[in-house]
Amino acid sequence: MKKIIAGALIALPLMTTFATKASASEVIIRSGIRPTEHRGEFIARGRHRVFIPGHWQYRNHHRQWIRGHYEWRY
């Protein structure tokens, strides 16, 4: 029973702070500000495969031949 009363006493100040409504004097309306421009809808570019020809590449301080392969590019 003591836990319930103690919980209610702790929760009472929190409930009163959240339950208050904002007064009209706190609301600020600025009519001089222009609305932001609407950006056009983003259209994703299509993905396509690109052939990467064979080439030498350094790996672990040694040159290694990388054979030609396809990669996905945007």
GROMACS .gro file of C-alpha atoms in nm:
model
   74
    1MET     CA    1   0.000   0.000   0.000
    2LYS     CA    2   0.286   0.235   0.083
    3LYS     CA    3   0.439   0.169  -0.262
    4ILE     CA    4   0.117   0.271  -0.436
    5ILE     CA    5   0.089   0.595  -0.238
    6ALA     CA    6   0.457   0.676  -0.291
    7GLY     CA    7   0.422   0.610  -0.665
    8ALA     CA    8   0.116   0.835  -0.684
    9LEU     CA    9   0.296   1.116  -0.500
   10ILE     CA   10   0.591   1.091  -0.737
   11ALA     CA   11   0.374   1.074  -1.050
   12LEU     CA   12   0.139   1.360  -0.949
   13PRO     CA   13   0.381   1.648  -1.030
   14LEU     CA   14   0.473   1.486  -1.362
   15MET     CA   15   0.109   1.449  -1.464
   16THR     CA   16   0.032   1.813  -1.386
   17THR     CA   17   0.321   1.941  -1.598
   18PHE     CA   18   0.216   1.744  -1.906
   19ALA     CA   19  -0.156   1.817  -1.874
   20THR     CA   20  -0.128   2.197  -1.907
   21LYS     CA   21  -0.237   2.346  -2.237
   22ALA     CA   22  -0.033   2.607  -2.423
   23SER     CA   23  -0.172   2.956  -2.392
   24ALA     CA   24  -0.232   3.169  -2.700
   25SER     CA   25   0.043   3.412  -2.596
   26GLU     CA   26   0.307   3.140  -2.639
   27VAL     CA   27   0.217   3.071  -3.004
   28ILE     CA   28   0.428   3.274  -3.248
   29ILE     CA   29   0.302   3.316  -3.604
   30ARG     CA   30   0.541   3.479  -3.849
   31SER     CA   31   0.359   3.579  -4.164
   32GLY     CA   32   0.667   3.739  -4.322
   33ILE     CA   33   0.847   3.408  -4.376
   34ARG     CA   34   0.813   3.259  -4.722
   35PRO     CA   35   0.734   2.889  -4.748
   36THR     CA   36   1.022   2.674  -4.868
   37GLU     CA   37   1.031   2.564  -5.229
   38HIS     CA   38   0.898   2.220  -5.300
   39ARG     CA   39   1.167   1.997  -5.445
   40GLY     CA   40   1.076   1.774  -5.732
   41GLU     CA   41   1.021   1.406  -5.672
   42PHE     CA   42   1.344   1.206  -5.664
   43ILE     CA   43   1.365   0.955  -5.948
   44ALA     CA   44   1.619   0.681  -5.893
   45ARG     CA   45   1.858   0.610  -6.176
   46GLY     CA   46   1.860   0.264  -6.322
   47ARG     CA   47   2.132   0.016  -6.239
   48HIS     CA   48   2.336  -0.135  -6.519
   49ARG     CA   49   2.631  -0.369  -6.547
   50VAL     CA   50   2.970  -0.232  -6.656
   51PHE     CA   51   3.258  -0.451  -6.774
   52ILE     CA   52   3.584  -0.384  -6.588
   53PRO     CA   53   3.877  -0.514  -6.798
   54GLY     CA   54   4.157  -0.718  -6.642
   55HIS     CA   55   4.430  -0.520  -6.465
   56TRP     CA   56   4.720  -0.551  -6.222
   57GLN     CA   57   4.650  -0.457  -5.862
   58TYR     CA   58   4.870  -0.440  -5.553
   59ARG     CA   59   4.754  -0.672  -5.273
   60ASN     CA   60   4.969  -0.746  -4.967
   61HIS     CA   61   5.270  -0.574  -5.126
   62HIS     CA   62   5.252  -0.798  -5.435
   63ARG     CA   63   5.113  -0.737  -5.779
   64GLN     CA   64   4.818  -0.961  -5.857
   65TRP     CA   65   4.631  -0.999  -6.186
   66ILE     CA   66   4.259  -0.927  -6.154
   67ARG     CA   67   4.068  -1.079  -6.444
   68GLY     CA   68   3.793  -0.887  -6.622
   69HIS     CA   69   3.454  -0.887  -6.454
   70TYR     CA   70   3.119  -0.708  -6.449
   71GLU     CA   71   3.014  -0.467  -6.173
   72TRP     CA   72   2.680  -0.308  -6.098
   73ARG     CA   73   2.690   0.069  -6.138
   74TYR     CA   74   2.430   0.339  -6.098
   0.00000   0.00000   0.00000
